Amino acid sequence: MKTLVRNFLANVFLTLAFAIMLGLIAVLSELDEKATNSLLVVAVSMTFVTYYIFCEKDLHVKTGAYPVFRYAEGDSRWPELVYPVLMFAVIVLVLYWNNVISFQQTYAIHYQSLLLTLGAAAAEEIFFRGYVLAGLKKYMRLEWAILISSALFSLAHHSGNIVNLQYAHHFMFAVAMAAVTVKYRSLLCAIVFHFISNYSIGVRMDYFSEAYNGQGFFQFHDRAASIFYLQVCIAVFLVLSCWIAKNYYATLKLKP
């Protein structure tokens, strides 16, 4: 646990130092506020992610923290890349068949949004499923560690009343991402799905605002459509988590 905490603190210190340096450069270069904020968000998230990846093999061996890239020989990597795409495809198809979304007609790739969503997704997965989950499972059963880290994730993303559909969505999302992380012993699947989801529906993650509809591959028709989206996601994440849990415990029983 001490190794994990030391690594996290070192990561935070390095990330903050790099952000301060870039902030000073941005001020001296007289960049506008929007450009400065975007630069800092990308820099902070990417520095945090890079440091974790640099140390992940040692962390995995000493603390059991999940790496982004696995080191066990003979393990297949394709499910970690295919499953998140299939999961998101199922969600989008259900939404499309129920006529609650419209695909953007003139969508263009915005590299700033691409970097923002990729950096944020990777940093969040590394923090909550890398550091937090790894630390909690040292002191309690894995099931409780997943539930508590998922509750912390949903609280960190919540604004307003704690008892509502948005909170349930974030909680089930976190449980599902923790489940695939445990199954594949890697953060890659969770990062890929988190990134695809965020980038497809926009950078600003407010499901009930007018601004939410302008930056992704598709947009919701109305408030009822966004609520239906949350319900579909919760159902998919619940089924995924139950399926993985069943297979995970079946595998444990087969071990000598």
mmCIF file of C-alpha atoms in Angstrom, residues 1-13 51 59 63 131 134-135 139:
data_model
loop_
_atom_site.group_PDB
_atom_site.id
_atom_site.type_symbol
_atom_site.label_atom_id
_atom_site.label_comp_id
_atom_site.label_asym_id
_atom_site.label_seq_id
_atom_site.Cartn_x
_atom_site.Cartn_y
_atom_site.Cartn_z
ATOM 1 C CA MET A 1 0.000 0.000 0.000
ATOM 2 C CA LYS A 2 2.863 2.388 0.805
ATOM 3 C CA THR A 3 4.346 1.784 -2.645
ATOM 4 C CA LEU A 4 1.005 2.606 -4.262
ATOM 5 C CA VAL A 5 0.599 5.827 -2.239
ATOM 6 C CA ARG A 6 4.165 6.923 -2.926
ATOM 7 C CA ASN A 7 3.708 6.327 -6.625
ATOM 8 C CA PHE A 8 0.430 8.278 -6.654
ATOM 9 C CA LEU A 9 1.915 11.238 -4.782
ATOM 10 C CA ALA A 10 4.953 11.279 -7.072
ATOM 11 C CA ASN A 11 2.615 11.179 -10.069
ATOM 12 C CA VAL A 12 0.538 14.092 -8.749
ATOM 13 C CA PHE A 13 3.662 16.144 -7.944
ATOM 14 C CA TYR A 51 3.789 8.326 -15.515
ATOM 15 C CA LEU A 59 3.285 -1.355 -9.582
ATOM 16 C CA THR A 63 0.886 -3.787 -5.333
ATOM 17 C CA TYR A 131 -4.968 3.513 -7.856
ATOM 18 C CA ALA A 134 -5.903 -1.442 -6.149
ATOM 19 C CA GLY A 135 -5.657 0.278 -2.768
ATOM 20 C CA TYR A 139 -8.052 -4.171 2.821
#
